[in-house]
Structure formats: C-alpha cells, structure tokens
PDB file of N, CA and C in Angstrom:
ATOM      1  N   UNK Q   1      23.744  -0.498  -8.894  1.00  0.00           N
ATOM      2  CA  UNK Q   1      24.490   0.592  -9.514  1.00  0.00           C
ATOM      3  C   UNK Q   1      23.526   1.629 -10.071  1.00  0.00           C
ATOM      4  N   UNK Q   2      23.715   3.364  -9.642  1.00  0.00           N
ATOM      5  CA  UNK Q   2      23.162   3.565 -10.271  1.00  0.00           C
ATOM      6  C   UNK Q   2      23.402   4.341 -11.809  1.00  0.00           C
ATOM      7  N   UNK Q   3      22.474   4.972 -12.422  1.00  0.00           N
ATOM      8  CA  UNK Q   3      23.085   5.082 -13.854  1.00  0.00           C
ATOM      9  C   UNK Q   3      23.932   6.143 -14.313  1.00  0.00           C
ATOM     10  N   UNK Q   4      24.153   6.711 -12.813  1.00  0.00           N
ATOM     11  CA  UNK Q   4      25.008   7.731 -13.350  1.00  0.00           C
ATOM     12  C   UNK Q   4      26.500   6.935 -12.573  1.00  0.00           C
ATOM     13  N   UNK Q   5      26.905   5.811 -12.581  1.00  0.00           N
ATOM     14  CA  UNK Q   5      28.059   5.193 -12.429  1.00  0.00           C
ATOM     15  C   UNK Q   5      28.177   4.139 -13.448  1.00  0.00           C
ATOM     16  N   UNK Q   6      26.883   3.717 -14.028  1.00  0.00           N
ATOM     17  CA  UNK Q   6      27.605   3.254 -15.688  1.00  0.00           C
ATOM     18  C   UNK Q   6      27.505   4.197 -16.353  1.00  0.00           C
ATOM     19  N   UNK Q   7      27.117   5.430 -16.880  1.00  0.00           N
ATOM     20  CA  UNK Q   7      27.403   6.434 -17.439  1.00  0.00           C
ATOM     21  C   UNK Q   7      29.079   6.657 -17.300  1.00  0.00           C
ATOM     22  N   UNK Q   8      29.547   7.167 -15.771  1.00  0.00           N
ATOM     23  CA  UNK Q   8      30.881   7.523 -15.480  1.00  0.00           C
ATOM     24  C   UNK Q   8      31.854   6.024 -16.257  1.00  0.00           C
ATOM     25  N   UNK Q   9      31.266   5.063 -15.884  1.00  0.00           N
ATOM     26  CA  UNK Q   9      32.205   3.754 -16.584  1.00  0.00           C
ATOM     27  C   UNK Q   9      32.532   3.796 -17.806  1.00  0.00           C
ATOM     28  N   UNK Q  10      31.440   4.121 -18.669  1.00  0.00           N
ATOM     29  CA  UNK Q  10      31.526   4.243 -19.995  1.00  0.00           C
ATOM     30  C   UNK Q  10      32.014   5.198 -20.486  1.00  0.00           C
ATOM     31  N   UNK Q  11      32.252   6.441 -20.286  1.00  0.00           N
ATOM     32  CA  UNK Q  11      32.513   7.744 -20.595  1.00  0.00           C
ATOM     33  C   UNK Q  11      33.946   8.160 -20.049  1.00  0.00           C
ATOM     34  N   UNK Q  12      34.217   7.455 -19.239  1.00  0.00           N
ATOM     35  CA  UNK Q  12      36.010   8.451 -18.758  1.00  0.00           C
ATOM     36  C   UNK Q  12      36.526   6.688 -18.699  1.00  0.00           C
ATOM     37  N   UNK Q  13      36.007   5.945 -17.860  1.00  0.00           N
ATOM     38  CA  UNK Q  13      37.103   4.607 -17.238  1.00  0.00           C
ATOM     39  C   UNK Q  13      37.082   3.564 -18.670  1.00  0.00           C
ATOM     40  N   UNK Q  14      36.489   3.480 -19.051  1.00  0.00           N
ATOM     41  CA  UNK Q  14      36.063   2.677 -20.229  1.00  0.00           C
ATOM     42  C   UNK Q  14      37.398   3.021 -21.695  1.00  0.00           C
ATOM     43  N   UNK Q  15      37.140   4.377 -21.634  1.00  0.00           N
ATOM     44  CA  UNK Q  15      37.833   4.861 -22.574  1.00  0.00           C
ATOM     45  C   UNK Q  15      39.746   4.761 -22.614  1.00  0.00           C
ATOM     46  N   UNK Q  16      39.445   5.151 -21.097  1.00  0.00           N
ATOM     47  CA  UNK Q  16      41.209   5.129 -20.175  1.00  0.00           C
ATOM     48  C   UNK Q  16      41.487   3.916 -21.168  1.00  0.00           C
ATOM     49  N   UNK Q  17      40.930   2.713 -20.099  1.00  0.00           N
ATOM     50  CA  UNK Q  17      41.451   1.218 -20.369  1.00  0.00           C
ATOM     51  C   UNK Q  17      41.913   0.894 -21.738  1.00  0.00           C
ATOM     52  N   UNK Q  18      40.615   1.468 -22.317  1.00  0.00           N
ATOM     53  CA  UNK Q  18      40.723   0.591 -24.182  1.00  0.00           C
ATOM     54  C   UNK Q  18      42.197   1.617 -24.450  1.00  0.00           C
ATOM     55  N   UNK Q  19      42.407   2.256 -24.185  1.00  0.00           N
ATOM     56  CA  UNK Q  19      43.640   3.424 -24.732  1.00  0.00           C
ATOM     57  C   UNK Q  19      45.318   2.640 -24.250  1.00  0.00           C
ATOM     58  N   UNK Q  20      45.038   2.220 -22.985  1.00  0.00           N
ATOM     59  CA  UNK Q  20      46.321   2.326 -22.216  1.00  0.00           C
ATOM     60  C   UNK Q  20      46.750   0.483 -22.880  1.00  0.00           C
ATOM     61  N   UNK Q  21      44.998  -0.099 -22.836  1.00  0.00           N
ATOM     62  CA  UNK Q  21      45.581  -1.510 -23.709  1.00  0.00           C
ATOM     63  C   UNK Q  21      46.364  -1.544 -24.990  1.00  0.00           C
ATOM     64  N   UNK Q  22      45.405  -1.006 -25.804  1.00  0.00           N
ATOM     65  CA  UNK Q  22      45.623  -0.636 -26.998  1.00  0.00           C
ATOM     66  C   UNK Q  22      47.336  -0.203 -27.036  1.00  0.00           C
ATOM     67  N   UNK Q  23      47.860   0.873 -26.424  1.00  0.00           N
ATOM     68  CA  UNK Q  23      49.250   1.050 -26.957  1.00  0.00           C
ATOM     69  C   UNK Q  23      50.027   0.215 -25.889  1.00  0.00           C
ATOM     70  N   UNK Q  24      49.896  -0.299 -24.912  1.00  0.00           N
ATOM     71  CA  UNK Q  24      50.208  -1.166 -24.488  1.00  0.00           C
ATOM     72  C   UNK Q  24      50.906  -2.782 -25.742  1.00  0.00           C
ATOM     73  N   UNK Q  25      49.486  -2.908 -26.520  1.00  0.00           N
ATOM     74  CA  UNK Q  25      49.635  -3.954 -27.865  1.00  0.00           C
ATOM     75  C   UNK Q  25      50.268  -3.448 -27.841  1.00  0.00           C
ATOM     76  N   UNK Q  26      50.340  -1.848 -28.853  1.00  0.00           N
ATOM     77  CA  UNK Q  26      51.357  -1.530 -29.859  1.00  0.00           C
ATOM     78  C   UNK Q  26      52.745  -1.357 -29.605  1.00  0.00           C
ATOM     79  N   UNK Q  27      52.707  -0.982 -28.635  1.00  0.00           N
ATOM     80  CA  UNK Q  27      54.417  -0.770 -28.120  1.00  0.00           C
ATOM     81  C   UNK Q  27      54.828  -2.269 -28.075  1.00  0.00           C
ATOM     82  N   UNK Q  28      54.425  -3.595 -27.971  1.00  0.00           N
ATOM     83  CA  UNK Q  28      55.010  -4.562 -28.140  1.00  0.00           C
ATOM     84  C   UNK Q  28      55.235  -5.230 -29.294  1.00  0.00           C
ATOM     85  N   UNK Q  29      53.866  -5.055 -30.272  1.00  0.00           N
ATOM     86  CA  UNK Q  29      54.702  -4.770 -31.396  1.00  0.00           C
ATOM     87  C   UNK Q  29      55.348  -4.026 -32.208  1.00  0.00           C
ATOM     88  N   UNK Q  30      55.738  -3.688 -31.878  1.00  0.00           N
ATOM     89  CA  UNK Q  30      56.739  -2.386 -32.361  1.00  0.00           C
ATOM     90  C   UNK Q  30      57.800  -3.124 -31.991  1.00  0.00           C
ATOM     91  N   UNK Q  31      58.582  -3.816 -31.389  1.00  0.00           N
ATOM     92  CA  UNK Q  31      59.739  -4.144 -30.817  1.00  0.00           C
ATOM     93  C   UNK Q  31      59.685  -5.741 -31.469  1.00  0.00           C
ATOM     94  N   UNK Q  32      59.011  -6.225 -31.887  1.00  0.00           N
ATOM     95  CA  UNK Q  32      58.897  -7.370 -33.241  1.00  0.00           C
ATOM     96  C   UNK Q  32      59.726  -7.096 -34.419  1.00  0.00           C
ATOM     97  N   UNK Q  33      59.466  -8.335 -35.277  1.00  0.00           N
ATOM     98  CA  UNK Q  33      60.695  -7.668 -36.783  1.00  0.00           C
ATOM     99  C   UNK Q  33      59.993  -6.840 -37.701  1.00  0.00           C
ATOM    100  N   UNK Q  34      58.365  -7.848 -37.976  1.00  0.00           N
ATOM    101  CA  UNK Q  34      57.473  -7.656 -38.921  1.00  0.00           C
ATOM    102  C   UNK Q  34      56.717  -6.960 -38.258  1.00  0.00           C
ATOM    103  N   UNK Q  35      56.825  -5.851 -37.664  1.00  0.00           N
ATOM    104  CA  UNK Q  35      55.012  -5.443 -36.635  1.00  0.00           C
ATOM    105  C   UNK Q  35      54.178  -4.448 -37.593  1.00  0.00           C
ATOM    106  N   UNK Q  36      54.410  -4.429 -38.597  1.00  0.00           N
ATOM    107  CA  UNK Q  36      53.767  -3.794 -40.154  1.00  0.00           C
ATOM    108  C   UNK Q  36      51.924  -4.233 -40.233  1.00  0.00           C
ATOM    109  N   UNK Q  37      52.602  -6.141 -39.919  1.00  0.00           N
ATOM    110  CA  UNK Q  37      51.833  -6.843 -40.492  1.00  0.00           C
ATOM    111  C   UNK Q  37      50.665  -6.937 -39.274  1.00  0.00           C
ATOM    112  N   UNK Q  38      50.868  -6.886 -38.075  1.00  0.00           N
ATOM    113  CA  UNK Q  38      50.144  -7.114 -37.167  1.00  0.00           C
ATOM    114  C   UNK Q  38      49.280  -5.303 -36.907  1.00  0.00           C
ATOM    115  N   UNK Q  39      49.075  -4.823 -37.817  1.00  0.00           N
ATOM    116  CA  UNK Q  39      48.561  -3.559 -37.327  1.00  0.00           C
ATOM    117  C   UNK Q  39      47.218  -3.667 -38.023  1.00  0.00           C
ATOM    118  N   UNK Q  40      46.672  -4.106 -39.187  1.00  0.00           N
ATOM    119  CA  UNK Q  40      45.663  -4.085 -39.574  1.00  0.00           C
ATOM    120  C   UNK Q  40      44.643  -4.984 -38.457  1.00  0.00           C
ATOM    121  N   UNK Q  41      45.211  -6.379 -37.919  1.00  0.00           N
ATOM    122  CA  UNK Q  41      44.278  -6.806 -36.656  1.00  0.00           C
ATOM    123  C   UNK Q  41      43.790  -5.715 -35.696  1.00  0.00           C
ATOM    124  N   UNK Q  42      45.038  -4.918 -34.814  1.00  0.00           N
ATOM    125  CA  UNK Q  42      44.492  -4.397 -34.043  1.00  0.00           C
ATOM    126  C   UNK Q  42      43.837  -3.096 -34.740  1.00  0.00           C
ATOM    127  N   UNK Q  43      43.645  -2.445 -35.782  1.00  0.00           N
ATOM    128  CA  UNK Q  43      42.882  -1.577 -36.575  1.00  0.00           C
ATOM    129  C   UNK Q  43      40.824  -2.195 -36.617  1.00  0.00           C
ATOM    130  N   UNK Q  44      41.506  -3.249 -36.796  1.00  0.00           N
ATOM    131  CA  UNK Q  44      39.991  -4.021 -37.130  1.00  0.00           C
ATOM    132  C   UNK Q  44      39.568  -4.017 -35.443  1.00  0.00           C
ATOM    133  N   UNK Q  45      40.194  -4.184 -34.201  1.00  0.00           N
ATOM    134  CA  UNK Q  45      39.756  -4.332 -32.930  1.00  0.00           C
ATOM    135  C   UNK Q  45      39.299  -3.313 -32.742  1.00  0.00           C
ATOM    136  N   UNK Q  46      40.287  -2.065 -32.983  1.00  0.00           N
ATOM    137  CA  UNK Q  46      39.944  -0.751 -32.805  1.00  0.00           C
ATOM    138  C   UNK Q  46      38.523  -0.303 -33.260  1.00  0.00           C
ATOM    139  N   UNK Q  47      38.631  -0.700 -34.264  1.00  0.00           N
ATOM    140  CA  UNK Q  47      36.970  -0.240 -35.553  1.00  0.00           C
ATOM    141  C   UNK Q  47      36.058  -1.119 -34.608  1.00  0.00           C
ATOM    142  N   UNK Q  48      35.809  -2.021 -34.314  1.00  0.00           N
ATOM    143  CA  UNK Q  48      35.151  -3.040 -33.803  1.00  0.00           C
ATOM    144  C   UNK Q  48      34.540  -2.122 -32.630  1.00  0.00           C
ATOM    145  N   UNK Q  49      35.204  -1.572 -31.453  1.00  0.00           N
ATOM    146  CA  UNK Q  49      35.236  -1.566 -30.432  1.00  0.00           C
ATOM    147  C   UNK Q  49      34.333  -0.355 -30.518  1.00  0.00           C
ATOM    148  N   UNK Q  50      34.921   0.686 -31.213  1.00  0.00           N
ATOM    149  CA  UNK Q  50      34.245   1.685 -31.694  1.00  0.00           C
ATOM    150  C   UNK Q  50      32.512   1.489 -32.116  1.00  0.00           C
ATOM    151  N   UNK Q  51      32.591   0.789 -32.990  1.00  0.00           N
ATOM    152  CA  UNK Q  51      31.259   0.397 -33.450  1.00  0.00           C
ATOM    153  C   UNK Q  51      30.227  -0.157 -32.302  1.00  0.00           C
ATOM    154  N   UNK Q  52      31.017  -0.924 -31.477  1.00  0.00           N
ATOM    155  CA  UNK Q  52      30.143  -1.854 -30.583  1.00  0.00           C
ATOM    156  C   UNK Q  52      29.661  -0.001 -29.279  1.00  0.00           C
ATOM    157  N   UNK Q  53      30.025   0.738 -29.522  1.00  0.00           N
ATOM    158  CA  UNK Q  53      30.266   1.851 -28.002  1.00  0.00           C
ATOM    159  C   UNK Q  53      29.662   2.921 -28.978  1.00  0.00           C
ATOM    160  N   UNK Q  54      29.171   2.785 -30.270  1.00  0.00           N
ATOM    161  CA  UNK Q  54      28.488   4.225 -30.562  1.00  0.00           C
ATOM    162  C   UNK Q  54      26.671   2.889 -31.118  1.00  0.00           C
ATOM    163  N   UNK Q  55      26.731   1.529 -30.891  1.00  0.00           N
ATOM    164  CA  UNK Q  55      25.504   1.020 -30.858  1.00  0.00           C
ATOM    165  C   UNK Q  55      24.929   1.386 -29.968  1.00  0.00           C
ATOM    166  N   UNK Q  56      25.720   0.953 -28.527  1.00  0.00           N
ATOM    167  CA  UNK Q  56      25.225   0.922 -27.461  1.00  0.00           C
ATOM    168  C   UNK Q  56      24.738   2.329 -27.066  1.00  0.00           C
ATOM    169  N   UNK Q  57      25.486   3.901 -27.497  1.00  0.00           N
ATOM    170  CA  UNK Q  57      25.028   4.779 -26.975  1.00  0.00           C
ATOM    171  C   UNK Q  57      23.921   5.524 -28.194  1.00  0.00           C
ATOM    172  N   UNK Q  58      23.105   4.161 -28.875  1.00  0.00           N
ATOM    173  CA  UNK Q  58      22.050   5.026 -29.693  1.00  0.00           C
ATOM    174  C   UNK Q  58      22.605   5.655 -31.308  1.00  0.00           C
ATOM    175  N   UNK Q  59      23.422   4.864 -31.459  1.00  0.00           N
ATOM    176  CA  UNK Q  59      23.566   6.277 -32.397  1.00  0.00           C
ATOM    177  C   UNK Q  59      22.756   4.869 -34.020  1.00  0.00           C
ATOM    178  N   UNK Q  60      22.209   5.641 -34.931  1.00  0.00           N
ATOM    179  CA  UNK Q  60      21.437   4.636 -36.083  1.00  0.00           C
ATOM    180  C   UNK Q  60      22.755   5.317 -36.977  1.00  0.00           C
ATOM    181  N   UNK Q  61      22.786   3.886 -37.987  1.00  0.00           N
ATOM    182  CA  UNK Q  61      23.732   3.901 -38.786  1.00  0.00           C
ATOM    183  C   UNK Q  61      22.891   4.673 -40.031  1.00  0.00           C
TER     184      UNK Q  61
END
C-alpha cells in the first residue's frame, strides 16, 4: 500500500464509517425506554476514538 492510500483511509473512509456506526448506535438507542443512560458510553467511545486519530496524526498534547 502506498501512503497516499492510508492517508485516503484515514482521512475520508475512516471518518465515513466511525459516523454512519456511531448513529447507526444511536438511532437504536433512541428507540429503547432509558437511552438517556446509554449516551455517556458512547460519548466516552466517541472521545476515545478521537484521541486515539489526533495521536496517531502527531498532534502533542
């Protein structure tokens, strides 16, 4: 592979996915009784995911 096709992975396809999963979750819970309670998990995935994709592209805390 070269690096301008993990570049493209990371930068447009990467982003798609985590998005379309992500409300994918949410729209199912949403249709739960309590889905209040289940939002701080996927908040913490969200933050997570984030963090792990601005290590990898260099950035110092």
């Amino acid at each position: 592979m070269s690096i301008f096709n993990i570049i493209f992975f990371i930068a447009i396809v990467l982003p798609i996915y985590i998005f379309r999963e992500g409300y994918k979750m949410f729209k199912t819970t949403m249709s739960e009784k309590n889905w209040w309670w289940r939002i701080p998990p996927i908040l913490v995935v969200i933050l997570s995911i984030l963090v792990v994709i601005l290590l990898l592209s260099g950035y110092k805390f």
